Short mmCIF file of C-alpha atoms (C1' of nucleotides) in Angstrom, two decimals:
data_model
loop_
_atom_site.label_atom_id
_atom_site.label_comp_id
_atom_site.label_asym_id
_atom_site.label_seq_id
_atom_site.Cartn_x
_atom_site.Cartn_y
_atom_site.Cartn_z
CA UNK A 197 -47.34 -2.82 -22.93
CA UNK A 198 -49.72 -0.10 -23.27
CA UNK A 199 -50.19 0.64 -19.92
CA UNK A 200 -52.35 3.70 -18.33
CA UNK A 201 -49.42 5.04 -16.38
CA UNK A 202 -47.62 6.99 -18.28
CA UNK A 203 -44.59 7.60 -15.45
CA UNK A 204 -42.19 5.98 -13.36
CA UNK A 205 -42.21 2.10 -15.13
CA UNK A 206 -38.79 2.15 -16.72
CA UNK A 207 -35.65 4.85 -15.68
CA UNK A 208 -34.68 7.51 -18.42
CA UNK A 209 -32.62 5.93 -21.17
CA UNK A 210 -30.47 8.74 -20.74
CA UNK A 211 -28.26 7.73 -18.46
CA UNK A 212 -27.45 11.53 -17.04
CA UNK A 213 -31.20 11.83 -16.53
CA UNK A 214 -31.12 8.96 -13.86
CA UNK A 215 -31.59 9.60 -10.44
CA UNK A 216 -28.46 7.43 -9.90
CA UNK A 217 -26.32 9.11 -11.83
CA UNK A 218 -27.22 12.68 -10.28
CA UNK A 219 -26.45 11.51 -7.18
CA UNK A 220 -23.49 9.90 -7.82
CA UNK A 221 -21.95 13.24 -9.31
CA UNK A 222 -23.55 15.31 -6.20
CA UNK A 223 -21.35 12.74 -4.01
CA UNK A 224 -18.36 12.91 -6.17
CA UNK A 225 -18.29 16.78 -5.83
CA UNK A 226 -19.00 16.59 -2.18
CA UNK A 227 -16.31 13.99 -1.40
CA UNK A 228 -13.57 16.07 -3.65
CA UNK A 229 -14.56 19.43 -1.55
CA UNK A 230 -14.13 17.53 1.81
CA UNK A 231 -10.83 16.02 0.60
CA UNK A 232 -9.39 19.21 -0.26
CA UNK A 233 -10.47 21.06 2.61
CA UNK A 234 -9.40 18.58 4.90
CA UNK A 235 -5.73 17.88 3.46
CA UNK A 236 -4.92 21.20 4.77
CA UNK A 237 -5.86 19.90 8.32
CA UNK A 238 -3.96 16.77 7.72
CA UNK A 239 -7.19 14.56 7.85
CA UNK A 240 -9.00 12.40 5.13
CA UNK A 241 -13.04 12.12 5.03
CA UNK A 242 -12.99 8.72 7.06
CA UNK A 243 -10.45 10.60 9.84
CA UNK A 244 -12.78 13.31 9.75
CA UNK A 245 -15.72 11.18 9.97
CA UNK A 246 -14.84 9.12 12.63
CA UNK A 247 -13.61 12.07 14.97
CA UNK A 248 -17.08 13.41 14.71
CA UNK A 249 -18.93 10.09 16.07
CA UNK A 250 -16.78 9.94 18.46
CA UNK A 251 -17.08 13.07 19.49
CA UNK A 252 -20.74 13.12 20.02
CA UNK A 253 -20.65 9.79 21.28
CA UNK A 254 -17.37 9.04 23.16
CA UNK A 255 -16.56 5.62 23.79
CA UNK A 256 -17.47 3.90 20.68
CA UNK A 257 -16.14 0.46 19.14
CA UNK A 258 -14.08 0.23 15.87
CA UNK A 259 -17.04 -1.50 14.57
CA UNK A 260 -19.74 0.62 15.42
CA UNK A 261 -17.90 3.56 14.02
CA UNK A 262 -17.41 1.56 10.78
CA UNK A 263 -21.02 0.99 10.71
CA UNK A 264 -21.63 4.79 11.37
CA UNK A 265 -19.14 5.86 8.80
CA UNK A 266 -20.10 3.11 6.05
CA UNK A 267 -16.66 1.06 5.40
CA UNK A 268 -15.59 -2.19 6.79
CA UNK A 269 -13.91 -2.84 10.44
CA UNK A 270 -10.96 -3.32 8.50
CA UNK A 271 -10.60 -0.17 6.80
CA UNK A 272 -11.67 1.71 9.94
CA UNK A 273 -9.45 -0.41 11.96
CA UNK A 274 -6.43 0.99 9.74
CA UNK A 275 -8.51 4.64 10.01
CA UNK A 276 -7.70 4.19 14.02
CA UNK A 277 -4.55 2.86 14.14
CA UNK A 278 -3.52 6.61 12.16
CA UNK A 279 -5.42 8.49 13.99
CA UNK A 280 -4.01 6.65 17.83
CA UNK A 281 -0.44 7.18 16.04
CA UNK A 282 -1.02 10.69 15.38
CA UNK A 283 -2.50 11.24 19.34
CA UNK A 284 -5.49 12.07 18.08
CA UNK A 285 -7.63 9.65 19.78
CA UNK A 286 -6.86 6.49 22.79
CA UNK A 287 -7.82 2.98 22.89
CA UNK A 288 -7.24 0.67 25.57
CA UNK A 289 -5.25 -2.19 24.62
CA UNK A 290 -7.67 -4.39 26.69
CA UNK A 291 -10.99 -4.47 28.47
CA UNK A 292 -12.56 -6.72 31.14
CA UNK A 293 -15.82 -7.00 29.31
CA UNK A 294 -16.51 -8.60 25.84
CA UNK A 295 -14.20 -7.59 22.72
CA UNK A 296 -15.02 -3.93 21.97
CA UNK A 297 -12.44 -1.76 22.57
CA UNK A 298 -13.67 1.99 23.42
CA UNK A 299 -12.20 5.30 21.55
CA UNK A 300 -12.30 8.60 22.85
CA UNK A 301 -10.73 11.44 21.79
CA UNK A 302 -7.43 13.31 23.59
CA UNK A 303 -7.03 16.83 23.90
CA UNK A 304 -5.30 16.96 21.02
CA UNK A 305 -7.46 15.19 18.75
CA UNK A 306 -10.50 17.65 20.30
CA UNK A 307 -8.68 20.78 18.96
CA UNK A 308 -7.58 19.41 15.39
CA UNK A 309 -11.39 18.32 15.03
CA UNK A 310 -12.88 21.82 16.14
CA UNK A 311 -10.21 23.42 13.58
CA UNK A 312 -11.16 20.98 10.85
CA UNK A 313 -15.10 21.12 11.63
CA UNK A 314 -14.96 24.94 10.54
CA UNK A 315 -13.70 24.20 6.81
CA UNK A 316 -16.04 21.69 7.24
CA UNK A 317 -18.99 23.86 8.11
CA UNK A 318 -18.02 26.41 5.17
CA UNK A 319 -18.81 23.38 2.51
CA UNK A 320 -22.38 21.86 4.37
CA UNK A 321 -23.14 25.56 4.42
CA UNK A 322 -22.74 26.17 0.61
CA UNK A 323 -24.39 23.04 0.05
CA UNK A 324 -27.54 23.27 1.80
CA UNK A 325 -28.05 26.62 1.37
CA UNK A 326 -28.73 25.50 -2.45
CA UNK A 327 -31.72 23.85 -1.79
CA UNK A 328 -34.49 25.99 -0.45
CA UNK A 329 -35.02 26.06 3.63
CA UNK A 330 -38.47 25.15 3.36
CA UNK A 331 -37.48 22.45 1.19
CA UNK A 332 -34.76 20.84 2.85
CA UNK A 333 -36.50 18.61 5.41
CA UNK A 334 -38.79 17.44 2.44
CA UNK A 335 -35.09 16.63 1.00
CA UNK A 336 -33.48 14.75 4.03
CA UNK A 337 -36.79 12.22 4.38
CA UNK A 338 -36.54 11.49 0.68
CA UNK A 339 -32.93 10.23 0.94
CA UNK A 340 -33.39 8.37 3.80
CA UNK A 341 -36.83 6.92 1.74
CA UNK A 342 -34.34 5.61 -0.64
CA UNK A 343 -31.66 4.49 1.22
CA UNK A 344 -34.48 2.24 2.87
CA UNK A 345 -35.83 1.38 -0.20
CA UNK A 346 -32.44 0.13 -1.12
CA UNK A 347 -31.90 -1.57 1.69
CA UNK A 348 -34.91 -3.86 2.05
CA UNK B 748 -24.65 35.52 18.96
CA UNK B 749 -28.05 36.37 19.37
CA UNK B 750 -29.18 36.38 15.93
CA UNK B 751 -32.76 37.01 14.45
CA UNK B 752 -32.68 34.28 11.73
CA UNK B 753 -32.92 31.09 13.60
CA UNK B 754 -31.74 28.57 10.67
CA UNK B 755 -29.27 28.03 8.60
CA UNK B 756 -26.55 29.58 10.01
CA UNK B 757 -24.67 26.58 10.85
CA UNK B 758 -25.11 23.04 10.34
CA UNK B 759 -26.89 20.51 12.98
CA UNK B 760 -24.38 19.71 15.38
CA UNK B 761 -25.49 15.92 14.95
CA UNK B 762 -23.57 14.56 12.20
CA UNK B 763 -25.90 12.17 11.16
CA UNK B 764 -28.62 15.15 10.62
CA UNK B 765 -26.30 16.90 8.53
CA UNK B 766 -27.01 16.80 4.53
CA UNK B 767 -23.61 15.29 3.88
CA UNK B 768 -24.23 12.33 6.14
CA UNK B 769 -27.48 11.51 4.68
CA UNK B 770 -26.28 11.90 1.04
CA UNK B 771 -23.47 9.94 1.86
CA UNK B 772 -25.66 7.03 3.04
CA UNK B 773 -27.74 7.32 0.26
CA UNK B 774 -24.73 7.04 -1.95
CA UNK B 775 -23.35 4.55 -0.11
CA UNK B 776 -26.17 2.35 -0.11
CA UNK B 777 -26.75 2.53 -3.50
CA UNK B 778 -23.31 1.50 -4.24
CA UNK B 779 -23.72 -1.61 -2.51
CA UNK B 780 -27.20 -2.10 -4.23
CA UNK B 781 -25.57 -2.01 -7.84
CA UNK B 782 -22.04 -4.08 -6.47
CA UNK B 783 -24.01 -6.52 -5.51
CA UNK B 784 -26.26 -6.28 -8.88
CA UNK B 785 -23.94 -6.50 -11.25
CA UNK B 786 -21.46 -8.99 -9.64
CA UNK B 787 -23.58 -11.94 -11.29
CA UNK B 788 -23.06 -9.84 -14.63
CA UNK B 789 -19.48 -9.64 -14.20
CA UNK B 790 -19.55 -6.36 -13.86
CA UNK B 791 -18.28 -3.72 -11.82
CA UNK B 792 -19.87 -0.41 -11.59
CA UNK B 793 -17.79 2.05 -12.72
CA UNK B 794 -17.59 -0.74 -15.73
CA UNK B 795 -21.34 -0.78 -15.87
CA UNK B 796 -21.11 2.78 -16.50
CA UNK B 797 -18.40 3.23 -19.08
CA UNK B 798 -21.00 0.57 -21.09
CA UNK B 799 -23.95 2.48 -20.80
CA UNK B 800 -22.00 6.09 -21.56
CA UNK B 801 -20.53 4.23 -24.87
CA UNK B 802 -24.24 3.04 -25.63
CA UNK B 803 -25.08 5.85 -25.98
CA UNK B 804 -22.41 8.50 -27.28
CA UNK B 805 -20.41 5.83 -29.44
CA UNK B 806 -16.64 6.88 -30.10
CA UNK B 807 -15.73 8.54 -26.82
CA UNK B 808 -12.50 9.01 -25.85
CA UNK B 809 -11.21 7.90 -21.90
CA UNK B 810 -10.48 11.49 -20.97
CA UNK B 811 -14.30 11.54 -22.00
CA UNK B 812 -15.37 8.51 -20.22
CA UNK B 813 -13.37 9.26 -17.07
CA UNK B 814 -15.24 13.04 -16.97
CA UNK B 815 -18.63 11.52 -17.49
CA UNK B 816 -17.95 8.60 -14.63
CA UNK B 817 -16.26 11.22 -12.39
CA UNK B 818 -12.90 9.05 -11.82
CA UNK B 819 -9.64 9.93 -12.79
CA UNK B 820 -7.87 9.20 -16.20
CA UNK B 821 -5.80 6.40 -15.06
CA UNK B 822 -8.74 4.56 -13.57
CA UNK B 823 -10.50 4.88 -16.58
CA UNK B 824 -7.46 3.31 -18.45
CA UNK B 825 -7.55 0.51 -16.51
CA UNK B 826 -11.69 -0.03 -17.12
CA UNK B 827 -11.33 0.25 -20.52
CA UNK B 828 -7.87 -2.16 -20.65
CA UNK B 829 -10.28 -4.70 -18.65
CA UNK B 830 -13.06 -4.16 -20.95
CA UNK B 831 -10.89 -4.72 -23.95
CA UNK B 832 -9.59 -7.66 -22.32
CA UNK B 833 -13.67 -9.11 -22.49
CA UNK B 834 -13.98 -8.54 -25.15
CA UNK B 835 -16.68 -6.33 -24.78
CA UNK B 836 -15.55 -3.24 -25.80
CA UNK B 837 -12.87 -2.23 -29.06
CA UNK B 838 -10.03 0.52 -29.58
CA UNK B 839 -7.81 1.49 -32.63
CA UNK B 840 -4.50 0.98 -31.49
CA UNK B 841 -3.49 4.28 -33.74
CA UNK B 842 -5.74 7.53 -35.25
CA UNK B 843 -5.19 9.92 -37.99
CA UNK B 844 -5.72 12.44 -36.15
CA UNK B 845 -5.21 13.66 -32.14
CA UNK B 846 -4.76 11.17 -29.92
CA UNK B 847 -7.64 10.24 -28.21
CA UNK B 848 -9.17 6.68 -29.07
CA UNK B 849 -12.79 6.62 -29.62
CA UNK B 850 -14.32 3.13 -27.91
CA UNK B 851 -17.25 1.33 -29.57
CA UNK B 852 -19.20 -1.62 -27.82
CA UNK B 853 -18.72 -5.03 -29.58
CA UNK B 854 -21.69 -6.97 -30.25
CA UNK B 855 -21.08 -8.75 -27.02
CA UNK B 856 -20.87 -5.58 -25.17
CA UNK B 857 -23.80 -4.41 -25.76
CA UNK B 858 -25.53 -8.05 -25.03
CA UNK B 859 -23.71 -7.75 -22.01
CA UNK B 860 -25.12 -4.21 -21.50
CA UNK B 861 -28.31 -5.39 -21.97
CA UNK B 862 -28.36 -8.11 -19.48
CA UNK B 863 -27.05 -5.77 -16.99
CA UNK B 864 -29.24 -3.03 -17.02
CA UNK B 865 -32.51 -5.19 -16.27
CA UNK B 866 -30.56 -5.68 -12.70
CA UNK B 867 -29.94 -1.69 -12.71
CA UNK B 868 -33.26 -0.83 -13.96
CA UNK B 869 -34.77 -2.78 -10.89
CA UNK B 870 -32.72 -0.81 -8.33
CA UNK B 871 -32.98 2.75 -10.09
CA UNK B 872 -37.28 2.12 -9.45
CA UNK B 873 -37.43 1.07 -5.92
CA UNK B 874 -34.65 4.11 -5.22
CA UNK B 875 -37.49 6.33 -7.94
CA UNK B 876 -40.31 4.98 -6.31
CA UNK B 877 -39.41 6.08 -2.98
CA UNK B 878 -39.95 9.53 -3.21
CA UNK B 879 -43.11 11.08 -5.01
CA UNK B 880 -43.78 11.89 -8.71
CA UNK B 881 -44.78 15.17 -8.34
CA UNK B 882 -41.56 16.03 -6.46
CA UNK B 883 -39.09 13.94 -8.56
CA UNK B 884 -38.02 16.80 -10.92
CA UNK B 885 -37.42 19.13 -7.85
CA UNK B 886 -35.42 16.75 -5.94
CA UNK B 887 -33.09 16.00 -9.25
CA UNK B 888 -32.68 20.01 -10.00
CA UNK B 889 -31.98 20.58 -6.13
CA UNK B 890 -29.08 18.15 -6.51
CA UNK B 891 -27.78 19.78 -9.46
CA UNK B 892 -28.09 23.06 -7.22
CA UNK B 893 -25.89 21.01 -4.81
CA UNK B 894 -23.53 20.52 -7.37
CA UNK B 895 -22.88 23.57 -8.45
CA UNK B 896 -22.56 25.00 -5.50
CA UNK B 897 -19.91 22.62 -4.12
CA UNK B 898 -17.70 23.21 -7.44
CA UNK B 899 -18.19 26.73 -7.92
"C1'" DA C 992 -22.36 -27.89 31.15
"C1'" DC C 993 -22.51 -27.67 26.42
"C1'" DC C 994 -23.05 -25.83 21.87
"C1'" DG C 995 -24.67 -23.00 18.05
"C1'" DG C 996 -25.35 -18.21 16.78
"C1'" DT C 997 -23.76 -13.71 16.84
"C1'" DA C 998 -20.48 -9.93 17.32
"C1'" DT C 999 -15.93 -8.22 17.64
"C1'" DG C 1000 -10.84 -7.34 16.53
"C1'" DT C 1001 -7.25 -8.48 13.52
"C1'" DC C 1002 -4.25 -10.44 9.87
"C1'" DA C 1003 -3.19 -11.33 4.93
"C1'" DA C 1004 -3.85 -10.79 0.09
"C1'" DA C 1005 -6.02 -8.66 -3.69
"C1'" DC C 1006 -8.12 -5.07 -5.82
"C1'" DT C 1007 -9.33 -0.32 -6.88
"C1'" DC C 1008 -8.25 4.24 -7.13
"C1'" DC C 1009 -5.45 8.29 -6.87
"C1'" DT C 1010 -1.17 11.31 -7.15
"C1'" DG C 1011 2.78 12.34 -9.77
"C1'" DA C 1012 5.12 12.13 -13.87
"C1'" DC C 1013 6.28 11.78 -18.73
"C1'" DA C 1014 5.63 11.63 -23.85
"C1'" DT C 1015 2.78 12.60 -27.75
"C1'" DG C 1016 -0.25 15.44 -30.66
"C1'" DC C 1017 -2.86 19.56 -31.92
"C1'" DA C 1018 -4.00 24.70 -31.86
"C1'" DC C 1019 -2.83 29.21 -31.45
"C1'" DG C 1020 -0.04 33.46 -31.68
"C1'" DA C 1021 4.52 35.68 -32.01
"C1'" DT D 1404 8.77 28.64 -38.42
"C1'" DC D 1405 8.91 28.18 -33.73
"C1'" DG D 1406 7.26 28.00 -29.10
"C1'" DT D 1407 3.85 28.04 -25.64
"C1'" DG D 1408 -0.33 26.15 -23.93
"C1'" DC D 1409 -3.55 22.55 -23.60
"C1'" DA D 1410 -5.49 17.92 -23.94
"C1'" DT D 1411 -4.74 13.09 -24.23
"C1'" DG D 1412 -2.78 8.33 -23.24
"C1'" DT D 1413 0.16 5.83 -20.39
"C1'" DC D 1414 3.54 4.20 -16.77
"C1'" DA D 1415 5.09 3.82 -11.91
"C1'" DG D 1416 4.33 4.20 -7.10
"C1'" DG D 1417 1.63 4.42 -3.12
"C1'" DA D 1418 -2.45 5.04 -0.34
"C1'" DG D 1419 -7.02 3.33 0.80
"C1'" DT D 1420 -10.49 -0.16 0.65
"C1'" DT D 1421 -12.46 -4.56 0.22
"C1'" DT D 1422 -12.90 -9.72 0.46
"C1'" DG D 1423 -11.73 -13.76 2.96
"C1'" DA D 1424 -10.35 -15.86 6.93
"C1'" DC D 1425 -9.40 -16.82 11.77
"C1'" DA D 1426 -9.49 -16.42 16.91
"C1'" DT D 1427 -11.83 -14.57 20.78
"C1'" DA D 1428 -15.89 -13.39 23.68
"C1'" DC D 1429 -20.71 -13.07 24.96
"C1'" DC D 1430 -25.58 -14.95 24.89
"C1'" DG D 1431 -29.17 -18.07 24.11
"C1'" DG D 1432 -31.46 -22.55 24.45
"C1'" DT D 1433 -30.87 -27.50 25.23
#
DNA sequence: ACCGGTATGTCAAACTCCTGACATGCACGA
DNA sequence: TCGTGCATGTCAGGAGTTTGACATACCGGT
């Protein structure tokens, strides 16, 4: 094919120059910093994770937090049945309406969040600030391009 | 604290604004993309990409595969023992010298490669195509920013 | 009233991956 | 020569996740 345009037909055949492959690594590195910094809170990424939805938006079903966190009901069902046996959040064992059980989070689970958040923090902070600030907004919309791209 | 810099100080409070969150889904999304791919290859990913690493550096080792695919050792054994298996892949049982193994793609392999990679090509454009030429090579060198940053 | 479609919670089994550990092989300096 | 350090390959165990399946509960149109 000798076509006009020279760009953007076929991916590098380097596989390191792919845009997969970058990201991949720049998720790898993210999700080994998290882990780390969380294990000396006693929390994994999905604990983390799911304390933050349901902070911000008390109340929510297993699956809708397994939506918002990217795994399966099942694996965030097992995420909530640690995180109820550690006191961190409550569930009702029943409701009058439909299936969905609520979450919300105990006093407990509030504090260990707030404490975790701030290692948290520290890492989203070294990350972003390596991306210009008058770039970064530009940077956000073009992930979410592709994640809709790769959705469709 | 009434500071005079307004931004980045601290991340959004909203998780799902935060740069983690999005790169997450973006990652995530992708991942399901290429499962889903390279399921009616027979492939899984991190197989997919222990292939196309031994395309094209022939003779790595799986301490060298396992860096490159950012998984651990062990997990890399286990590809490799499954690509063996296939058929699509060979390793000396014994070396002269050291003992790392180098792995070559059989003829097979690399067929199999071959047919795979159409299916990842296709993916790797509509995730390219979703954000602009022109700012392609800024968006790849502000993840490798990223990167750094998170394993310095 | 019924029934198909959809959404939820949960169980079981399988798979993947990681942590921890051990043995082997080479390189370097004492 | 010996010993320390480092890298590699591999085994065992466990933790986390997924796929598949099933029962329950609402909602819609017939």
């Amino acid at each position: 094919m000798h076509d006009g345009t020279p760009s953007s037909h076929t991916p590098p055949a380097d596989v390191t120059q792919r845009l997969g492959y970058r990201l991949k690594r720049t998720a790898s590195a993210l999700r080994g910093a998290m882990d780390k910094a969380l294990r000396e809170h006693g929390l994994t990424v999905p604990q983390y994770a799911c304390l933050e939805l349901l902070d911000q938006h008390p109340g929510l079903s297993n699956a809708e937090l397994a939506r918002g966190t990217f795994v399966t009901r099942q694996s965030m069902n097992t995420v909530l049945r640690g995180l109820q046996d550690a006191g961190l959040i409550t569930r009702p064992a029943t409701t009058d309406h439909g299936r969905a059980l609520p979450a919300h989070l105990t006093e407990q689970g509030h504090h260990r969040l707030t404490a975790a958040r701030s290692a948290v923090y520290a890492i989203d902070q070294r990350m972003t600030q390596a991306v210009p600030t008058q770039r970064l907004a530009q940077f956000l919309a073009d992930l979410d391009h592709m994640t809709a791209a790769l959705e469709e």
